[in-house]
CSV table of C-alpha atoms in Angstrom, one decimal:
chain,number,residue,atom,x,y,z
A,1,UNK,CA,109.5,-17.3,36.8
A,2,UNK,CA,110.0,-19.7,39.6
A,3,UNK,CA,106.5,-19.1,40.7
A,4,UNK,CA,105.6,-20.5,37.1
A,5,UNK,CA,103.8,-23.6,36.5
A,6,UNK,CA,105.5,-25.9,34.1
A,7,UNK,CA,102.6,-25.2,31.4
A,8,UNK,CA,103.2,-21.5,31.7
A,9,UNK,CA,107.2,-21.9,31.1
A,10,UNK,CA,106.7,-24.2,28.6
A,11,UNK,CA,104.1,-21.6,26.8
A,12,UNK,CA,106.6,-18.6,27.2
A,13,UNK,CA,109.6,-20.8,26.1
A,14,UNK,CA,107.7,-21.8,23.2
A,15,UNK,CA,106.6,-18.3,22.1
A,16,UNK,CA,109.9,-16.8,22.5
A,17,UNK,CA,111.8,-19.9,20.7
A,18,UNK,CA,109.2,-20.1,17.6
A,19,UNK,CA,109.0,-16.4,17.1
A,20,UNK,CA,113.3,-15.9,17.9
A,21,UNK,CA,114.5,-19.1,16.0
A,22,UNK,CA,111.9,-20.4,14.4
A,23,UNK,CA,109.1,-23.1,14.9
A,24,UNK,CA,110.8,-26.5,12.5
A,25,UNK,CA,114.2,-25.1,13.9
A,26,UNK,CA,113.0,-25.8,17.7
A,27,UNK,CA,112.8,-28.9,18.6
A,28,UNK,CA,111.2,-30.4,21.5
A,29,UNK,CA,114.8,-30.9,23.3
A,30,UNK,CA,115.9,-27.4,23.5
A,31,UNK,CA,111.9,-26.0,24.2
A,32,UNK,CA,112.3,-28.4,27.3
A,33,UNK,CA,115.7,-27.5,28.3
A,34,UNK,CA,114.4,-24.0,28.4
A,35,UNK,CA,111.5,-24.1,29.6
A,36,UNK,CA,113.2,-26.3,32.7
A,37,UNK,CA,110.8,-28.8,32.3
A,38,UNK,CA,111.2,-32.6,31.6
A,39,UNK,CA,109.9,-34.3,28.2
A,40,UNK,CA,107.8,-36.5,30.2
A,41,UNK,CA,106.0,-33.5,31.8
A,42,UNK,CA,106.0,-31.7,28.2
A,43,UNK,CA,103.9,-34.7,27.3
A,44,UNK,CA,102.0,-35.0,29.8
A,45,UNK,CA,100.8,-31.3,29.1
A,46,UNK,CA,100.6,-31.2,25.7
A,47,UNK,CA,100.4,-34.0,23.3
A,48,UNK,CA,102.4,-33.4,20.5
A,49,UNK,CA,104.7,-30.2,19.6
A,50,UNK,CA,102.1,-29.8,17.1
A,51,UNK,CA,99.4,-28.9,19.7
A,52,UNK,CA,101.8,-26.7,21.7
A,53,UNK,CA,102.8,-25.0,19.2
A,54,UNK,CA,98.9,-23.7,18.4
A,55,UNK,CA,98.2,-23.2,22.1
A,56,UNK,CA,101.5,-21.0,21.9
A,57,UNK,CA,100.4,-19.1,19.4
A,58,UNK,CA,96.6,-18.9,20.8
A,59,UNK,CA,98.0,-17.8,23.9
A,60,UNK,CA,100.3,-15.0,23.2
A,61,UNK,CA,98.3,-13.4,19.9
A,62,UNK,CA,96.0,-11.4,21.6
A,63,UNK,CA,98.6,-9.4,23.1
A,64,UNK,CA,100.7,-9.3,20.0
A,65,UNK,CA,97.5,-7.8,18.0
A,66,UNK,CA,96.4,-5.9,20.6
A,67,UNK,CA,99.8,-3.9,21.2
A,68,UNK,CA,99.5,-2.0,17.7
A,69,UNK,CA,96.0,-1.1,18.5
A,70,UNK,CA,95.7,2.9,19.1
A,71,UNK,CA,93.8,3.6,22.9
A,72,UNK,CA,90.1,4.7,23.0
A,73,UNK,CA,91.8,8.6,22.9
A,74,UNK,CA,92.5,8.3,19.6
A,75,UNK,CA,88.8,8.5,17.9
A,76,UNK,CA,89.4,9.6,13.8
A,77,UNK,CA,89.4,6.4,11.7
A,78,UNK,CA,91.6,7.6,9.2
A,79,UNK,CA,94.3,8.4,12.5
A,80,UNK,CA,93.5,5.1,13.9
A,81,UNK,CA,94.6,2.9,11.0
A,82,UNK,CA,97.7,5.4,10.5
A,83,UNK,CA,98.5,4.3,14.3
A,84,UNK,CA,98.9,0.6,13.2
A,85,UNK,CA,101.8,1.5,10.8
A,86,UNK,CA,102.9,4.1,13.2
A,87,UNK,CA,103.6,0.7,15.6
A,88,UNK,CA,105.1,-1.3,13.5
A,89,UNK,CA,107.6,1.3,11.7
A,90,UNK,CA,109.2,1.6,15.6
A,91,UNK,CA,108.6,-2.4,16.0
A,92,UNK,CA,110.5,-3.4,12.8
A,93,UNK,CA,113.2,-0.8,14.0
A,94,UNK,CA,114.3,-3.3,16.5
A,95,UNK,CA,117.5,-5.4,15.5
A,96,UNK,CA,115.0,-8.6,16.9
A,97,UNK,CA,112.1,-7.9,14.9
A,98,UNK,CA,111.7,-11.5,12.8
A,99,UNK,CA,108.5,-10.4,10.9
A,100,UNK,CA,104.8,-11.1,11.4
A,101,UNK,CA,104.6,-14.1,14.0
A,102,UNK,CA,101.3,-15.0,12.3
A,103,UNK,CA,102.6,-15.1,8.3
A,104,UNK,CA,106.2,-17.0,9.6
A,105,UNK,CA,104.1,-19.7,11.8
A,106,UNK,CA,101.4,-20.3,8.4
A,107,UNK,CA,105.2,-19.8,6.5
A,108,UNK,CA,107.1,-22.1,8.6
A,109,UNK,CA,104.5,-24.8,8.7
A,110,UNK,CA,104.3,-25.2,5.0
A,111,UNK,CA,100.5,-26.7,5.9
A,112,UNK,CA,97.2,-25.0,5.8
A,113,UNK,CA,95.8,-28.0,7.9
A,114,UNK,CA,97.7,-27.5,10.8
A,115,UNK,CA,96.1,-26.3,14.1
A,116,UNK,CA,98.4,-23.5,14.5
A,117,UNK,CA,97.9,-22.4,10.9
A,118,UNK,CA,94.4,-22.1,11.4
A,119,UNK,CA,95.1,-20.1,14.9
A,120,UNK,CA,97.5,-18.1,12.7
A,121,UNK,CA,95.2,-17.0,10.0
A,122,UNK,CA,92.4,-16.0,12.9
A,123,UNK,CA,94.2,-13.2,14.2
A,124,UNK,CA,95.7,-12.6,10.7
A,125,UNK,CA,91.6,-12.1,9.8
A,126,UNK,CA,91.1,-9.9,13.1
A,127,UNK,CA,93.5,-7.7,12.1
A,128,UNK,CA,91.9,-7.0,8.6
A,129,UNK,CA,88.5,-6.9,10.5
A,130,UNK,CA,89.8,-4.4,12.3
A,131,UNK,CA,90.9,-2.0,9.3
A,132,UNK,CA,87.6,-3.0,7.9
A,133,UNK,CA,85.4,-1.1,10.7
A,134,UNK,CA,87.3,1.6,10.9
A,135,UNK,CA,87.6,2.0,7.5
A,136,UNK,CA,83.9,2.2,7.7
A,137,UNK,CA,83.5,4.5,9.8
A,138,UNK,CA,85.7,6.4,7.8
A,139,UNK,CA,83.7,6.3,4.9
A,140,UNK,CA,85.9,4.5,2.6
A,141,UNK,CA,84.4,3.6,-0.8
A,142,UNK,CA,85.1,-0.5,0.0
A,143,UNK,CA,85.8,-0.6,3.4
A,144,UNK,CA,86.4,-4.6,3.0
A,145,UNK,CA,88.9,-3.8,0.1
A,146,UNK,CA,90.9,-1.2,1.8
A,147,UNK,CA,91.0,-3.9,5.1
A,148,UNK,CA,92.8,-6.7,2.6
A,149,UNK,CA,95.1,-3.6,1.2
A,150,UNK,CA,95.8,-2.5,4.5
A,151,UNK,CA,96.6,-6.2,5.7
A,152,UNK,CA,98.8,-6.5,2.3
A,153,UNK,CA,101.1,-3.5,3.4
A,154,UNK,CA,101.3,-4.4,7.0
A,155,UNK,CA,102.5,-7.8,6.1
A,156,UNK,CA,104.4,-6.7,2.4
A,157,UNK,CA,106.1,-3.9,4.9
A,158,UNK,CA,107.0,-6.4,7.7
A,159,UNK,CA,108.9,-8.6,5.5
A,160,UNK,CA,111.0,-5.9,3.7
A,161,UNK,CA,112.1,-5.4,7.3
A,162,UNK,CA,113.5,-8.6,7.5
A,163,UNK,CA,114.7,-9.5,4.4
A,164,UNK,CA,116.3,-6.3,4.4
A,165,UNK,CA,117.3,-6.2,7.6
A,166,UNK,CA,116.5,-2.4,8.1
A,167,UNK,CA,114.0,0.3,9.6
A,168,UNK,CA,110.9,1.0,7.0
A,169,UNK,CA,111.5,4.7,7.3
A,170,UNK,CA,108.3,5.7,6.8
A,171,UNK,CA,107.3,3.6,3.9
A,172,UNK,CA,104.7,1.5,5.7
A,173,UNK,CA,102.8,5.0,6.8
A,174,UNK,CA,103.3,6.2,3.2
A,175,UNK,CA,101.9,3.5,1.2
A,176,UNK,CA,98.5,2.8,3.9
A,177,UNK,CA,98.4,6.9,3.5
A,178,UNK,CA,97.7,6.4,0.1
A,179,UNK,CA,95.5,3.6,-0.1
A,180,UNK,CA,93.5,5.5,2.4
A,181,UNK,CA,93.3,8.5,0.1
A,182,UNK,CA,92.3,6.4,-2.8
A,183,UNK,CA,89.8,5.3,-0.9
A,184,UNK,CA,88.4,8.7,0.4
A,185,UNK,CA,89.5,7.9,3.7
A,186,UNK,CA,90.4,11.8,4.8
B,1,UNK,CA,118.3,-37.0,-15.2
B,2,UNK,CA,120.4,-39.2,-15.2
B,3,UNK,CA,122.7,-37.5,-16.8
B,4,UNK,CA,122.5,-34.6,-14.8
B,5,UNK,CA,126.0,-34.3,-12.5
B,6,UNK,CA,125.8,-34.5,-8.8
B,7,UNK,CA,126.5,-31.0,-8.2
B,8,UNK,CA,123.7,-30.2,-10.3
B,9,UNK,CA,121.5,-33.1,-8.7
B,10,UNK,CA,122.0,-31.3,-5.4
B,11,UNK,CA,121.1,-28.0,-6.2
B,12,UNK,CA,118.0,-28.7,-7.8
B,13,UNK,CA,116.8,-31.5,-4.7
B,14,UNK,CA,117.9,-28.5,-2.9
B,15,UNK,CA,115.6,-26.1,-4.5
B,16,UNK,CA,112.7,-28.5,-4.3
B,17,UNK,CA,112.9,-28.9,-1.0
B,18,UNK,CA,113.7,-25.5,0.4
B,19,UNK,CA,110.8,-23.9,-1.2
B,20,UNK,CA,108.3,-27.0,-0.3
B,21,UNK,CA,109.2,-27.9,2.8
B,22,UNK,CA,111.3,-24.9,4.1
B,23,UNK,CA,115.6,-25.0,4.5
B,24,UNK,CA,115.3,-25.7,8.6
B,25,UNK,CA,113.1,-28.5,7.7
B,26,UNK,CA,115.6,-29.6,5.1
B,27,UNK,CA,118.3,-32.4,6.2
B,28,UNK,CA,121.7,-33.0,4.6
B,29,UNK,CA,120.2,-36.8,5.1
B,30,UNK,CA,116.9,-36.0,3.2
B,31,UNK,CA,119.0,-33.8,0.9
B,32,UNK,CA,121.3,-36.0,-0.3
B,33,UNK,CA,118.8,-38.8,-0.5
B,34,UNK,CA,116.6,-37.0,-2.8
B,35,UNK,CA,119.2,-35.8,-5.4
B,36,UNK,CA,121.0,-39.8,-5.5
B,37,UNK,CA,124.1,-38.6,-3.8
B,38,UNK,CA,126.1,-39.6,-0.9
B,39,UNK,CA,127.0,-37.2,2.3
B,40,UNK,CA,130.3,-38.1,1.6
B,41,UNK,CA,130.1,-36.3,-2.0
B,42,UNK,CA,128.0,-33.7,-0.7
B,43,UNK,CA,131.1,-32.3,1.3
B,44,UNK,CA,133.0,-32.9,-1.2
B,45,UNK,CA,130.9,-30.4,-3.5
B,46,UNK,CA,129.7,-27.7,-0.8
B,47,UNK,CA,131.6,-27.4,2.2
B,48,UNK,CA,128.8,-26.9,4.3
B,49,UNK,CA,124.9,-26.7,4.3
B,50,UNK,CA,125.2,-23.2,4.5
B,51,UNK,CA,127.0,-22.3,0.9
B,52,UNK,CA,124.4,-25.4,-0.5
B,53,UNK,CA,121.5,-23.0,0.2
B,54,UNK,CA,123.5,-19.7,-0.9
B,55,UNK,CA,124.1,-21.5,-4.2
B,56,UNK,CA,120.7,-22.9,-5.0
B,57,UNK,CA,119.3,-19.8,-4.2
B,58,UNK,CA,121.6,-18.1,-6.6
B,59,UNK,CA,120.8,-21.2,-9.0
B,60,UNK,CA,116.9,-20.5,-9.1
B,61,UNK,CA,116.2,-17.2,-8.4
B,62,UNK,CA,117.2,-16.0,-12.0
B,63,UNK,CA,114.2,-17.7,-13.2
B,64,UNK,CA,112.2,-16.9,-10.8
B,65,UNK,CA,112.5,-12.8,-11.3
B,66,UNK,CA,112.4,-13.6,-15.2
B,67,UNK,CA,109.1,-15.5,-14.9
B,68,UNK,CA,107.0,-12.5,-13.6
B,69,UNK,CA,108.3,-10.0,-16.0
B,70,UNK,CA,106.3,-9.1,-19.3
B,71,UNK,CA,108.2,-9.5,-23.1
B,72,UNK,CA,109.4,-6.8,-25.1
B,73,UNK,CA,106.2,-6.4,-26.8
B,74,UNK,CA,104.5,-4.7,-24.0
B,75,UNK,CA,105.8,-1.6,-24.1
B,76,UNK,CA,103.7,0.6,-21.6
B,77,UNK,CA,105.2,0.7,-18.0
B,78,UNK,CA,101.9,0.9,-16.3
B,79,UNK,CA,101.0,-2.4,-18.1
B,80,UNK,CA,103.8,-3.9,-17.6
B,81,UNK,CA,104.1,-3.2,-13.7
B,82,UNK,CA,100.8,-4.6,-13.5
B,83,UNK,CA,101.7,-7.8,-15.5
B,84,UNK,CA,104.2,-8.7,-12.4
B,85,UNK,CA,101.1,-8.6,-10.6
B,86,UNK,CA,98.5,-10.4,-12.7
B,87,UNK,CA,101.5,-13.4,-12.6
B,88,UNK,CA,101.6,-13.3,-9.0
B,89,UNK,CA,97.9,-13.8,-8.9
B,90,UNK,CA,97.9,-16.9,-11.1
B,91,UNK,CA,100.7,-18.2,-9.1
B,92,UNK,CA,99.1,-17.7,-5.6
B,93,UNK,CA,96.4,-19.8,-6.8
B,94,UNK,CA,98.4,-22.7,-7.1
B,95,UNK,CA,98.2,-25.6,-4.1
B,96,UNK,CA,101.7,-25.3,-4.0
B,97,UNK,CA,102.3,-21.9,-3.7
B,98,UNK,CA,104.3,-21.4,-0.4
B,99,UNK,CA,105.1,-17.3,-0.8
B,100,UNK,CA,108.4,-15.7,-2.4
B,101,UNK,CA,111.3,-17.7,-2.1
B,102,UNK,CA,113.5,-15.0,-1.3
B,103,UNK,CA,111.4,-13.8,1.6
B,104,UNK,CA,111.3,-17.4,3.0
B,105,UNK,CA,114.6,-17.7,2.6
B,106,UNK,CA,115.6,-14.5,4.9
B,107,UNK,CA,112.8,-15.5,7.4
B,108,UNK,CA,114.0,-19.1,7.5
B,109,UNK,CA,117.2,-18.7,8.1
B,110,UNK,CA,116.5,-15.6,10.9
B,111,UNK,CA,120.3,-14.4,10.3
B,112,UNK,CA,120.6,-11.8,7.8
B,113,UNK,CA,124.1,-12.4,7.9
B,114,UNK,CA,123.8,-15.7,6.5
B,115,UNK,CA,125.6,-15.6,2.9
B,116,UNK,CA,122.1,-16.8,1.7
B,117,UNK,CA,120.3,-13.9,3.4
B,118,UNK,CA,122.4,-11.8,1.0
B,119,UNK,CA,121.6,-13.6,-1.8
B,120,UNK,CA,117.7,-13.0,-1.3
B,121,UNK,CA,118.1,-9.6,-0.5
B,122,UNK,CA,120.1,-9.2,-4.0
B,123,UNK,CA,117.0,-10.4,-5.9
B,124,UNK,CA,114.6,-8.6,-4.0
B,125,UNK,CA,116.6,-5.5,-4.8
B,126,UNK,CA,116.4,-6.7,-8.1
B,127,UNK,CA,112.8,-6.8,-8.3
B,128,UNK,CA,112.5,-3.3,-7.0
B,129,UNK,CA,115.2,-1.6,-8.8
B,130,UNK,CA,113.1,-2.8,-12.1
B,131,UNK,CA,109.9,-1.3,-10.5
B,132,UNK,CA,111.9,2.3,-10.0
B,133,UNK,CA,113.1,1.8,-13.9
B,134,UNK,CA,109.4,1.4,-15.4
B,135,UNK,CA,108.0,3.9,-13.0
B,136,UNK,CA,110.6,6.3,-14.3
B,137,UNK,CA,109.9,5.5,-17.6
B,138,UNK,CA,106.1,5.8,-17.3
B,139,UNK,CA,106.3,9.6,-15.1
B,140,UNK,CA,106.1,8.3,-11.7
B,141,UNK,CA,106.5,11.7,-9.0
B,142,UNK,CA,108.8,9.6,-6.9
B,143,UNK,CA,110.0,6.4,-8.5
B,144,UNK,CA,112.2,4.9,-6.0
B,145,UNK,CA,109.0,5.3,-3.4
B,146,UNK,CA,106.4,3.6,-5.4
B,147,UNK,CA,109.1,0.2,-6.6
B,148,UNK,CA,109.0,0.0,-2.6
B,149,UNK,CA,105.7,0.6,-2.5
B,150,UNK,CA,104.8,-1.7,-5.2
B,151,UNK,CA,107.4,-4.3,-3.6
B,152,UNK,CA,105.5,-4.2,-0.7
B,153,UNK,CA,102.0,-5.4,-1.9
B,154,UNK,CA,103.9,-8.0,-3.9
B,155,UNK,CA,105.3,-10.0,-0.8
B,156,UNK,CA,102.1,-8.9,1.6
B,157,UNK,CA,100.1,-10.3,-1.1
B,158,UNK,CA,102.4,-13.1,-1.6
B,159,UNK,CA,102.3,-13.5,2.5
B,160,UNK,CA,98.3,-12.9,2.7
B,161,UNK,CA,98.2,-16.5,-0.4
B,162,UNK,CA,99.4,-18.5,2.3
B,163,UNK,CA,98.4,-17.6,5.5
B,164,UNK,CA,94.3,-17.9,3.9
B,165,UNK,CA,95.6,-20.7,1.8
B,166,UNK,CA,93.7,-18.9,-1.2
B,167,UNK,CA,94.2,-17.2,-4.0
B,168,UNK,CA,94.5,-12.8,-4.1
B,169,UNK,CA,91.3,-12.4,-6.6
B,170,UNK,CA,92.9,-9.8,-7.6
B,171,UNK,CA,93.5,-8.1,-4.9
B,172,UNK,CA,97.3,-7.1,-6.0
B,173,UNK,CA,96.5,-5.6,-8.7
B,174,UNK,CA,93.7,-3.4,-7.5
B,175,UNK,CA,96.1,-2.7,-5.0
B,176,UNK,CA,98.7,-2.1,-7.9
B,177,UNK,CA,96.6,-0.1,-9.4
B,178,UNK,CA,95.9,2.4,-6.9
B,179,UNK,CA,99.6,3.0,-6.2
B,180,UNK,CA,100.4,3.7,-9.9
B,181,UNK,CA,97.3,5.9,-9.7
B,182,UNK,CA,98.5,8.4,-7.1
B,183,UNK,CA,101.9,8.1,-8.3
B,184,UNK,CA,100.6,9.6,-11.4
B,185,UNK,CA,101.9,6.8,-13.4
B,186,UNK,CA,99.0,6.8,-15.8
């Protein structure tokens, strides 16, 4: 960390803050105090909280996507979406888990015309293009329907999780295993 | 309106704002200048912020539930599972559609101890334990699974409205659909 440029600190702060406490409920203040980096610098990096806020987002999503993603081993479509749900049933298990980072920043922002909330619903859409290959490959009857159901129970099963404050336990891998077999996904 | 007492002043301003511009976003100042009322008088009615939100929540959420179930005269549980549904959709598609209430309210607040957290979760429950009573009623293998189930796609869909800032096109009630289908909820 002390090796860390002040735009790098200021980019982890920023992730951890928005996705811990919330993005309104940050203000610019505490994201400087924590990132040990003066407002003046903050400004001098990024022009508003607005624009740090998408290049937050931008910067940490890959990662966030990626880690739910099965590895190349892994090659049966049908097993490869299951994989997803496997992921997040053990990621909502943890007492810190806070939902979807992409739905609570387009949530928390209450505006469609925000940078962030366009950054938000891009890796929102990768997701679903995702579930939409490998639904093809798997044969599924609508592959672009069974993407936006899968997408629906990924993010309907995340925020159960939090509203409930509780595991999923096994409902997430239940409900995609049957959308899969309506769609002839075997 | 203007007949309307303070209390009841507040919790309606308070309802307003919390749903369109979030509860962190929300100021006692902004609050209290929206619903006439002094800070002063504000205290004097809810101790804190805290019970303020707790008790609009409580205020509006009966209405909420209510306003996505069917009447009396549909009588079929498969139809009138899917009539929460086709209500969702309609609702989605309006501009100022900014996802479940109760859902934001839990992510908001990121503290499911928070005696507004509770509240949520109560409705929620609500919602889902009237799922597992129609999908008793209408023959469903495991009716407790599919009101999860079914609660799921209504929040993911809910979730999926305002990340793409679009309406579902139906997309929750196909989804819907296929659920009750493999439950055997004909």
């Amino acid at each position: 960390m002390a090796t860390a440029t002040p735009r790098d600190r200021l980019l982890a702060a920023a992730a951890d803050l928005f996705y811990r406490e919330g993005i309104t409920a940050t203000g610019v203040e505490r994201l400087c105090s924590v990132a040990g980096v003066s407002k003046r610098t903050m400004y001098q990096l990024f022009p508003t909280k607005d624009v740090l806020v998408a290049e937050a987002l931008a910067a940490t999503g890959p990662a966030t996507n990626a880690s739910f993603l099965p590895d190349d081993a892994e090659v049966d479509p049908r097993e490869r979406i299951l994989h997803i749900f496997r992921v997040l049933e053990k990621t909502a298990e943890r007492p810190q888990f806070a939902g979807c980072q992409f739905v609570n920043t387009a949530s928390d922002l209450r505006d469609p015309e925000h940078p962030a909330a366009a950054v938000a619903r891009g890796f929102k859409q990768q997701l679903t293009d995702w579930f939409a290959a490998e639904a093809r490959t798997g044969g599924a009857a609508d592959p672009d329907l069974l993407a936006r159901q899968l997408t629906v129970v990924f993010d309907g099963s995340a925020a159960r999780a939090v509203v409930h404050h509780a595991g999923l336990d096994g409902l997430s891998v239940t409900t995609a295993t049957a959308l899969l077999d309506a769609a002839g996904v075997r």
